[in-house]
Amino acid sequence: MIDRRDFLKGCLACSVTAASISVVGKDAFAAGSFEGYPDAMGVLVDLTRCVGCRSCEAACNNEQKLPDPDLPFDDQSVFKEERRTTDKAYTVVNKYEIADKDTLFRKMQCNHCNEPACLTSCFVNAYTKTKEGAVIYNSKVCVGCRNCMIACPFNIPAYSYSSPTNPLIKKCIFCYDTRLKNGRPPACVEICPQQVMTFGHRSDLLAIGHERIKNDPAKYVNKVYGEKEVGGTSWMYLSSVDFDKVGLDNHMQNEPIISNVKDFLGMVPMVLSIWPALFTGIHLLATKNKGEHGDHDHEEGDQQ
Amino acid sequence: MYAVKRQMVMAAVGAMVMLVSSICFGSGIPDRITINSIQKYYDGVDFNHAAHINNLKDCGLCHHHTTGAQVSDPNCVRCHKNSGAQAVVSCKGCHSSTPFSPEELKRQKDQHPPIYHMDKVGLKGAYHLGCVGCHQKMGAPTGCEDCHKRNDSGNGIFHSGTYAPKTPGKAKSSHH
């Protein structure tokens, strides 16, 4: 007859095997292995070119039929404070004073991640990463839980707090409906006088970005921001100063956000199926001979 | 006698004009150029070509290698050290007004050899990066309306001028 010690050893061996199998299985479908759709489009933003004219904000407002702004788009007073995207402005330009260097401006909008955290966090599946590269959402199924606002590493999704009856998440959709799906660049890219933004296939843009750095290493920081950050983004940046100084987190993880939770969530089915059986077995064995004859000797023997 | 004197004066005036902008008159280079092929939200630019020639002297600063000027960019020198003057020298002759159209993206990708002119800016980018970049260095005007006036549809999209928000300044409180 199998004794309790052997049984416990066996259980341990089984669970180690199960765990290692599940680890191997996970590697095969590891998050981060997805490098984006092959024909996905993107935008390369060269911060050294931006002059802060806010034309992109005006074009976005017009294209997305957003409410009238509170101030005209040629009003430079907005640069006094750092702004973020709102339900009325899917893109905003901020000004960054750099010591000993020129002033830089950076337009912020959704970066359209290859593996979007907003999509991962959405329990009603409102978000979609399209083959063209856009991260779009279906506002009809959005329940307004705002998980995506917490999940987004770039603080992009905004919430229409002002709508009491039907508050929704609002964010840049890469002009998917009106432009991107027909192969046209988004409105902000088209209006930009300085061609700060270069629109093209993401793979080509990466090559262009690295080529610009190679041709003028004194001008650029040696990094294309968004190439690797959180698993890669469709919108990428070139800068003449450290990205931290223009409001982009320079220590962003290279793993997609989903990797932070995938290991844990992958364990849930295993825990739910194996643990009840395991602990029931332990419990049954531990209490098997209780009451029949003195269990104390046995206990003491085990503790040696 | 009087007629001869008048002819001499005219000739002298003519000679002076020739001296002031000899390059321009010499080879059919325009003195003034109206840049309006892509105007949409702003009026066209009345560009004083002659004044820029007189100030800069070096055609290559704007026209790269196309006028036959010596190029200094090592990347350009590889092919255009002695490539001479080209038939097309205008900005819009090379820089596309729709640089991101599917056709243009494909054309750039399919070009042979594929390594040069890959990252060529569009026409609007070429104008602004070239003009504004130089104006910043030279201390010349850099405001949008210093070169071209914004038109009515421009004011519309910028919500400025007659399209300005009715209650300006209200914005401050609505910051979340």
mmCIF file of N, CA, C and O in Angstrom, chain B residues 106-150:
data_model
loop_
_atom_site.group_PDB
_atom_site.id
_atom_site.type_symbol
_atom_site.label_atom_id
_atom_site.label_comp_id
_atom_site.label_asym_id
_atom_site.label_seq_id
_atom_site.Cartn_x
_atom_site.Cartn_y
_atom_site.Cartn_z
ATOM 1 N N LYS B 106 4.106 52.952 -53.504
ATOM 2 C CA LYS B 106 4.525 51.804 -54.310
ATOM 3 C C LYS B 106 5.686 52.212 -55.240
ATOM 4 O O LYS B 106 6.659 51.495 -55.390
ATOM 5 N N ARG B 107 5.544 53.411 -55.830
ATOM 6 C CA ARG B 107 6.557 53.895 -56.765
ATOM 7 C C ARG B 107 7.908 54.053 -56.050
ATOM 8 O O ARG B 107 8.948 53.664 -56.572
ATOM 9 N N GLN B 108 7.840 54.622 -54.826
ATOM 10 C CA GLN B 108 9.084 54.808 -54.066
ATOM 11 C C GLN B 108 9.716 53.465 -53.732
ATOM 12 O O GLN B 108 10.927 53.321 -53.741
ATOM 13 N N LYS B 109 8.864 52.489 -53.446
ATOM 14 C CA LYS B 109 9.361 51.182 -53.049
ATOM 15 C C LYS B 109 9.950 50.419 -54.242
ATOM 16 O O LYS B 109 10.928 49.692 -54.106
ATOM 17 N N ASP B 110 9.330 50.615 -55.413
ATOM 18 C CA ASP B 110 9.739 49.847 -56.591
ATOM 19 C C ASP B 110 10.891 50.470 -57.368
ATOM 20 O O ASP B 110 11.342 49.912 -58.361
ATOM 21 N N GLN B 111 11.339 51.656 -56.938
ATOM 22 C CA GLN B 111 12.345 52.345 -57.744
ATOM 23 C C GLN B 111 13.680 51.587 -57.780
ATOM 24 O O GLN B 111 14.044 50.891 -56.840
ATOM 25 N N HIS B 112 14.379 51.756 -58.885
ATOM 26 C CA HIS B 112 15.682 51.111 -59.031
ATOM 27 C C HIS B 112 16.754 52.147 -59.320
ATOM 28 O O HIS B 112 16.577 52.971 -60.207
ATOM 29 N N PRO B 113 17.873 52.120 -58.639
ATOM 30 C CA PRO B 113 18.144 51.270 -57.471
ATOM 31 C C PRO B 113 17.300 51.714 -56.278
ATOM 32 O O PRO B 113 16.962 52.876 -56.181
ATOM 33 N N PRO B 114 17.005 50.815 -55.380
ATOM 34 C CA PRO B 114 16.042 51.132 -54.317
ATOM 35 C C PRO B 114 16.621 51.891 -53.131
ATOM 36 O O PRO B 114 15.895 52.214 -52.216
ATOM 37 N N ILE B 115 17.909 52.160 -53.124
ATOM 38 C CA ILE B 115 18.490 52.721 -51.896
ATOM 39 C C ILE B 115 18.519 54.242 -51.868
ATOM 40 O O ILE B 115 18.679 54.839 -50.825
ATOM 41 N N TYR B 116 18.377 54.910 -53.006
ATOM 42 C CA TYR B 116 18.478 56.366 -53.003
ATOM 43 C C TYR B 116 17.110 57.021 -53.138
ATOM 44 O O TYR B 116 16.178 56.446 -53.684
ATOM 45 N N HIS B 117 17.023 58.272 -52.681
ATOM 46 C CA HIS B 117 15.764 59.035 -52.770
ATOM 47 C C HIS B 117 14.610 58.279 -52.104
ATOM 48 O O HIS B 117 13.463 58.453 -52.472
ATOM 49 N N MET B 118 14.918 57.424 -51.129
ATOM 50 C CA MET B 118 13.872 56.637 -50.468
ATOM 51 C C MET B 118 13.044 57.491 -49.524
ATOM 52 O O MET B 118 11.865 57.284 -49.344
ATOM 53 N N ASP B 119 13.708 58.454 -48.914
ATOM 54 C CA ASP B 119 13.073 59.236 -47.854
ATOM 55 C C ASP B 119 12.851 60.662 -48.352
ATOM 56 O O ASP B 119 13.106 61.627 -47.658
ATOM 57 N N LYS B 120 12.374 60.777 -49.597
ATOM 58 C CA LYS B 120 12.191 62.104 -50.210
ATOM 59 C C LYS B 120 10.895 62.721 -49.698
ATOM 60 O O LYS B 120 9.842 62.095 -49.774
ATOM 61 N N VAL B 121 10.988 63.939 -49.173
ATOM 62 C CA VAL B 121 9.789 64.570 -48.625
ATOM 63 C C VAL B 121 8.857 65.000 -49.755
ATOM 64 O O VAL B 121 9.273 65.183 -50.898
ATOM 65 N N GLY B 122 7.576 65.149 -49.407
ATOM 66 C CA GLY B 122 6.588 65.613 -50.368
ATOM 67 C C GLY B 122 6.792 67.091 -50.677
ATOM 68 O O GLY B 122 7.665 67.753 -50.105
ATOM 69 N N LEU B 123 5.971 67.617 -51.576
ATOM 70 C CA LEU B 123 6.143 68.999 -52.027
ATOM 71 C C LEU B 123 5.945 69.992 -50.885
ATOM 72 O O LEU B 123 6.751 70.905 -50.693
ATOM 73 N N LYS B 124 4.882 69.791 -50.109
ATOM 74 C CA LYS B 124 4.615 70.716 -49.002
ATOM 75 C C LYS B 124 5.739 70.658 -47.982
ATOM 76 O O LYS B 124 6.200 71.695 -47.491
ATOM 77 N N GLY B 125 6.210 69.448 -47.701
ATOM 78 C CA GLY B 125 7.317 69.283 -46.764
ATOM 79 C C GLY B 125 8.584 69.933 -47.304
ATOM 80 O O GLY B 125 9.334 70.572 -46.556
ATOM 81 N N ALA B 126 8.831 69.773 -48.595
ATOM 82 C CA ALA B 126 10.034 70.344 -49.204
ATOM 83 C C ALA B 126 10.018 71.868 -49.082
ATOM 84 O O ALA B 126 11.017 72.483 -48.701
ATOM 85 N N TYR B 127 8.873 72.473 -49.406
ATOM 86 C CA TYR B 127 8.760 73.929 -49.278
ATOM 87 C C TYR B 127 9.037 74.373 -47.841
ATOM 88 O O TYR B 127 9.878 75.234 -47.595
ATOM 89 N N HIS B 128 8.301 73.781 -46.894
ATOM 90 C CA HIS B 128 8.381 74.278 -45.525
ATOM 91 C C HIS B 128 9.700 73.931 -44.847
ATOM 92 O O HIS B 128 10.281 74.766 -44.160
ATOM 93 N N LEU B 129 10.166 72.692 -45.019
ATOM 94 C CA LEU B 129 11.426 72.322 -44.374
ATOM 95 C C LEU B 129 12.567 73.157 -44.948
ATOM 96 O O LEU B 129 13.432 73.638 -44.216
ATOM 97 N N GLY B 130 12.534 73.362 -46.278
ATOM 98 C CA GLY B 130 13.573 74.153 -46.927
ATOM 99 C C GLY B 130 13.482 75.610 -46.521
ATOM 100 O O GLY B 130 14.449 76.199 -46.026
ATOM 101 N N CYS B 131 12.321 76.197 -46.698
ATOM 102 C CA CYS B 131 12.147 77.632 -46.425
ATOM 103 C C CYS B 131 12.283 77.941 -44.936
ATOM 104 O O CYS B 131 13.082 78.778 -44.535
ATOM 105 N N VAL B 132 11.479 77.266 -44.093
ATOM 106 C CA VAL B 132 11.471 77.601 -42.668
ATOM 107 C C VAL B 132 12.831 77.291 -42.041
ATOM 108 O O VAL B 132 13.347 78.065 -41.224
ATOM 109 N N GLY B 133 13.421 76.163 -42.447
ATOM 110 C CA GLY B 133 14.721 75.783 -41.899
ATOM 111 C C GLY B 133 15.753 76.863 -42.142
ATOM 112 O O GLY B 133 16.486 77.272 -41.231
ATOM 113 N N CYS B 134 15.795 77.367 -43.372
ATOM 114 C CA CYS B 134 16.769 78.406 -43.728
ATOM 115 C C CYS B 134 16.402 79.735 -43.058
ATOM 116 O O CYS B 134 17.268 80.445 -42.560
ATOM 117 N N HIS B 135 15.116 80.061 -43.060
ATOM 118 C CA HIS B 135 14.679 81.324 -42.443
ATOM 119 C C HIS B 135 15.038 81.363 -40.957
ATOM 120 O O HIS B 135 15.372 82.427 -40.424
ATOM 121 N N GLN B 136 14.970 80.211 -40.284
ATOM 122 C CA GLN B 136 15.344 80.169 -38.870
ATOM 123 C C GLN B 136 16.830 80.495 -38.710
ATOM 124 O O GLN B 136 17.218 81.280 -37.855
ATOM 125 N N LYS B 137 17.643 79.891 -39.588
ATOM 126 C CA LYS B 137 19.090 80.113 -39.499
ATOM 127 C C LYS B 137 19.458 81.551 -39.834
ATOM 128 O O LYS B 137 20.352 82.140 -39.242
ATOM 129 N N MET B 138 18.747 82.117 -40.822
ATOM 130 C CA MET B 138 19.091 83.446 -41.327
ATOM 131 C C MET B 138 18.417 84.568 -40.535
ATOM 132 O O MET B 138 18.630 85.740 -40.823
ATOM 133 N N GLY B 139 17.542 84.201 -39.602
ATOM 134 C CA GLY B 139 16.808 85.222 -38.865
ATOM 135 C C GLY B 139 15.742 85.890 -39.707
ATOM 136 O O GLY B 139 15.323 87.012 -39.427
ATOM 137 N N ALA B 140 15.270 85.199 -40.737
ATOM 138 C CA ALA B 140 14.197 85.716 -41.594
ATOM 139 C C ALA B 140 12.845 85.345 -40.975
ATOM 140 O O ALA B 140 12.796 84.526 -40.065
ATOM 141 N N PRO B 141 11.749 85.942 -41.461
ATOM 142 C CA PRO B 141 10.438 85.664 -40.858
ATOM 143 C C PRO B 141 10.074 84.173 -40.910
ATOM 144 O O PRO B 141 10.368 83.491 -41.893
ATOM 145 N N THR B 142 9.457 83.658 -39.834
ATOM 146 C CA THR B 142 9.099 82.233 -39.795
ATOM 147 C C THR B 142 7.619 82.000 -39.470
ATOM 148 O O THR B 142 7.177 80.860 -39.393
ATOM 149 N N GLY B 143 6.857 83.081 -39.266
ATOM 150 C CA GLY B 143 5.432 82.904 -38.980
ATOM 151 C C GLY B 143 4.681 82.438 -40.223
ATOM 152 O O GLY B 143 5.082 82.757 -41.349
ATOM 153 N N CYS B 144 3.610 81.670 -40.028
ATOM 154 C CA CYS B 144 2.844 81.131 -41.161
ATOM 155 C C CYS B 144 2.412 82.249 -42.113
ATOM 156 O O CYS B 144 2.600 82.171 -43.321
ATOM 157 N N GLU B 145 1.827 83.301 -41.500
ATOM 158 C CA GLU B 145 1.250 84.351 -42.326
ATOM 159 C C GLU B 145 2.287 85.402 -42.743
ATOM 160 O O GLU B 145 1.943 86.393 -43.383
ATOM 161 N N ASP B 146 3.535 85.190 -42.386
ATOM 162 C CA ASP B 146 4.586 86.062 -42.912
ATOM 163 C C ASP B 146 4.805 85.775 -44.397
ATOM 164 O O ASP B 146 5.254 86.644 -45.141
ATOM 165 N N CYS B 147 4.512 84.543 -44.811
ATOM 166 C CA CYS B 147 4.710 84.176 -46.218
ATOM 167 C C CYS B 147 3.395 84.035 -46.971
ATOM 168 O O CYS B 147 3.326 84.382 -48.140
ATOM 169 N N HIS B 148 2.399 83.454 -46.320
ATOM 170 C CA HIS B 148 1.114 83.272 -47.014
ATOM 171 C C HIS B 148 -0.046 83.527 -46.072
ATOM 172 O O HIS B 148 -0.076 83.070 -44.942
ATOM 173 N N LYS B 149 -1.019 84.264 -46.580
ATOM 174 C CA LYS B 149 -2.170 84.644 -45.775
ATOM 175 C C LYS B 149 -3.130 83.462 -45.690
ATOM 176 O O LYS B 149 -3.364 82.770 -46.677
ATOM 177 N N ARG B 150 -3.687 83.244 -44.511
ATOM 178 C CA ARG B 150 -4.659 82.169 -44.373
ATOM 179 C C ARG B 150 -5.984 82.610 -44.982
ATOM 180 O O ARG B 150 -6.425 83.734 -44.756
#
